[in-house]
């Protein structure tokens, strides 16, 4: 899909589909389009068939194009996140009508750059679907959109830059989704290591894969305890983007449980299939590493993926087991289904020790409690550093992938003290997202800014 940005209005565009956005009562804005459609637009406004109310739409089929007017509601402050959804709706609608070329007219003159960015995101993200395991219907021709043109009143070059960047980042998001959708029988830890090899080669990243033997030698026993029941060998994958102009070093760490059965603390069968998505944090790291390279970020980015299955078997970890993590702290495993924090504890300690990053951000589908608390509307954010937390909050608002911070007060730490070891891997059944975060905090140096994103609720919908 190619993007172009032009100055002017979309009614003169040569495209299969034309999209216009209207605020409530915006009828005069469409004088030129009204002339082109022989008065159909003004008639619709007059008959109140379309008035610009939120989510209203008017579809006009003309001899030259399919025209879609989308209502935005009351004109207030431009809300880029809502605009992205409106653009996505229009894109999907016109794509389903087999439009190969679509022209969008900028909705808000003060925010052309913002409009261009969210419009491009909407088209690229909205174009994605996971089809690879479906046999294509012979009679059903695949519908594809080839060209998107965006019409703005000014700064076409600035908008084009934003569009290109948004398109590139969104393609990385689709890459992340494509990996995440792969099922457990395909996407094993070895599969992820192979994907890392391909990415490293195509995107000039350094790669190191730590195999089971090396992990044993180093003593990443918390991570290894998760993989103990699986016949698939674990992999600790370390990808690195290190440009010569790097001004800072940041580590991103992803939970890569390629299937979470719960282990000996087996999960109930309902919805267990969803646990192939327990590698969402890892897939996000793949996407981040690809984006860092494509945008040539002037930052040294280290991507660590703790990839393993969590399975029950005769060799699996058992409730009550005591282990010594890579950092030296001891852990009592009370529930083998609380495995993500074990894998992450070692991955975090490893990256901190060997790379000394100035910030560590981990991403993990860590707790069901986070799904209960925030649903799919926000990821949980837990951090030992206010500035990093604030920056992530800002990034979440900007991208529409919101985060909501939860506290890490000392009192919560009491809940994960063990009678037999330094820590236990479950709390008392309350404040589950926080106690999981509190557990991870134990594996980060006191002075290293760290943030944990619990994406358990948001991974399924993105
Ligand atoms: N992968 C799950 C968390 C999860 C649950 C993600 C539902 C998405 C949807 C995690 O490994 C897990 O099982 N956590 C347990 C922890 C508990 C045993 C302390 C949970 O949240 O129930
Ligand atoms: Zn689990
Ligand atoms: Zn899990």
Tab-separated table of N, CA and C in Angstrom, residues 37-38 52 55 74 94 106 122 132 149 158 162 170 189 194 230 241 260 271-272 320 326 353 420 425-426 436 438:
chain	number	residue	atom	x	y	z
A	37	UNK	N	-21.718	16.279	-6.801
A	37	UNK	CA	-22.671	15.173	-6.633
A	37	UNK	C	-24.091	15.590	-7.018
A	38	UNK	N	-24.195	16.730	-7.677
A	38	UNK	CA	-25.508	17.192	-8.130
A	38	UNK	C	-26.436	17.506	-6.973
A	52	UNK	N	-23.654	15.068	10.491
A	52	UNK	CA	-22.293	15.155	11.043
A	52	UNK	C	-22.205	14.634	12.466
A	55	UNK	N	-20.433	9.076	14.442
A	55	UNK	CA	-20.682	7.733	13.895
A	55	UNK	C	-21.773	7.662	12.818
A	74	UNK	N	-19.485	16.710	17.767
A	74	UNK	CA	-19.225	18.125	18.078
A	74	UNK	C	-17.764	18.490	17.844
A	94	UNK	N	-14.583	0.915	2.685
A	94	UNK	CA	-14.293	1.082	1.254
A	94	UNK	C	-13.483	-0.091	0.712
A	106	UNK	N	-8.357	15.682	4.846
A	106	UNK	CA	-7.985	15.999	6.231
A	106	UNK	C	-9.199	16.530	6.993
A	122	UNK	N	-4.206	3.965	10.736
A	122	UNK	CA	-5.499	3.288	10.590
A	122	UNK	C	-5.506	2.384	9.355
A	132	UNK	N	-3.111	-16.873	6.986
A	132	UNK	CA	-2.227	-17.858	6.379
A	132	UNK	C	-2.654	-19.309	6.532
A	149	UNK	N	-4.361	8.313	-0.874
A	149	UNK	CA	-3.881	9.696	-0.981
A	149	UNK	C	-4.577	10.536	0.090
A	158	UNK	N	5.617	17.986	5.520
A	158	UNK	CA	5.603	17.605	6.942
A	158	UNK	C	4.645	16.438	7.171
A	162	UNK	N	5.380	12.411	8.433
A	162	UNK	CA	4.635	11.750	9.521
A	162	UNK	C	3.951	10.482	9.017
A	170	UNK	N	3.636	1.077	11.923
A	170	UNK	CA	2.444	0.212	11.890
A	170	UNK	C	2.751	-1.117	11.195
A	189	UNK	N	9.874	-22.045	21.032
A	189	UNK	CA	11.044	-21.177	21.294
A	189	UNK	C	12.063	-21.238	20.153
A	194	UNK	N	14.658	-18.762	15.312
A	194	UNK	CA	14.844	-18.706	13.850
A	194	UNK	C	14.352	-17.370	13.289
A	230	UNK	N	8.934	-29.101	29.588
A	230	UNK	CA	8.692	-29.081	28.140
A	230	UNK	C	9.744	-29.875	27.368
A	241	UNK	N	20.303	-3.435	18.506
A	241	UNK	CA	20.442	-2.368	17.503
A	241	UNK	C	21.452	-1.380	18.072
A	260	UNK	N	1.307	-21.379	27.461
A	260	UNK	CA	1.228	-21.441	28.923
A	260	UNK	C	0.064	-22.341	29.336
A	271	UNK	N	-10.740	-21.480	27.326
A	271	UNK	CA	-9.868	-20.373	26.895
A	271	UNK	C	-8.375	-20.695	26.961
A	272	UNK	N	-8.026	-21.972	27.193
A	272	UNK	CA	-6.588	-22.266	27.274
A	272	UNK	C	-5.910	-21.992	25.930
A	320	UNK	N	6.061	-25.775	45.559
A	320	UNK	CA	6.921	-26.082	46.717
A	320	UNK	C	8.394	-26.123	46.361
A	326	UNK	N	19.076	-16.245	38.796
A	326	UNK	CA	20.351	-15.742	38.279
A	326	UNK	C	20.934	-14.645	39.165
A	353	UNK	N	22.938	-6.892	34.140
A	353	UNK	CA	24.322	-7.219	34.472
A	353	UNK	C	25.248	-7.066	33.268
A	420	UNK	N	10.271	-20.119	53.160
A	420	UNK	CA	11.386	-21.029	52.849
A	420	UNK	C	12.474	-20.404	51.979
A	425	UNK	N	6.485	-17.002	44.481
A	425	UNK	CA	6.053	-16.469	43.178
A	425	UNK	C	4.554	-16.152	43.101
A	426	UNK	N	3.842	-16.229	44.216
A	426	UNK	CA	2.451	-15.756	44.232
A	426	UNK	C	2.226	-14.948	45.499
A	436	UNK	N	2.830	-9.193	41.264
A	436	UNK	CA	3.698	-9.681	40.171
A	436	UNK	C	4.764	-8.633	39.851
A	438	UNK	N	5.812	-6.310	41.883
A	438	UNK	CA	6.669	-6.239	43.073
A	438	UNK	C	7.740	-7.336	43.011
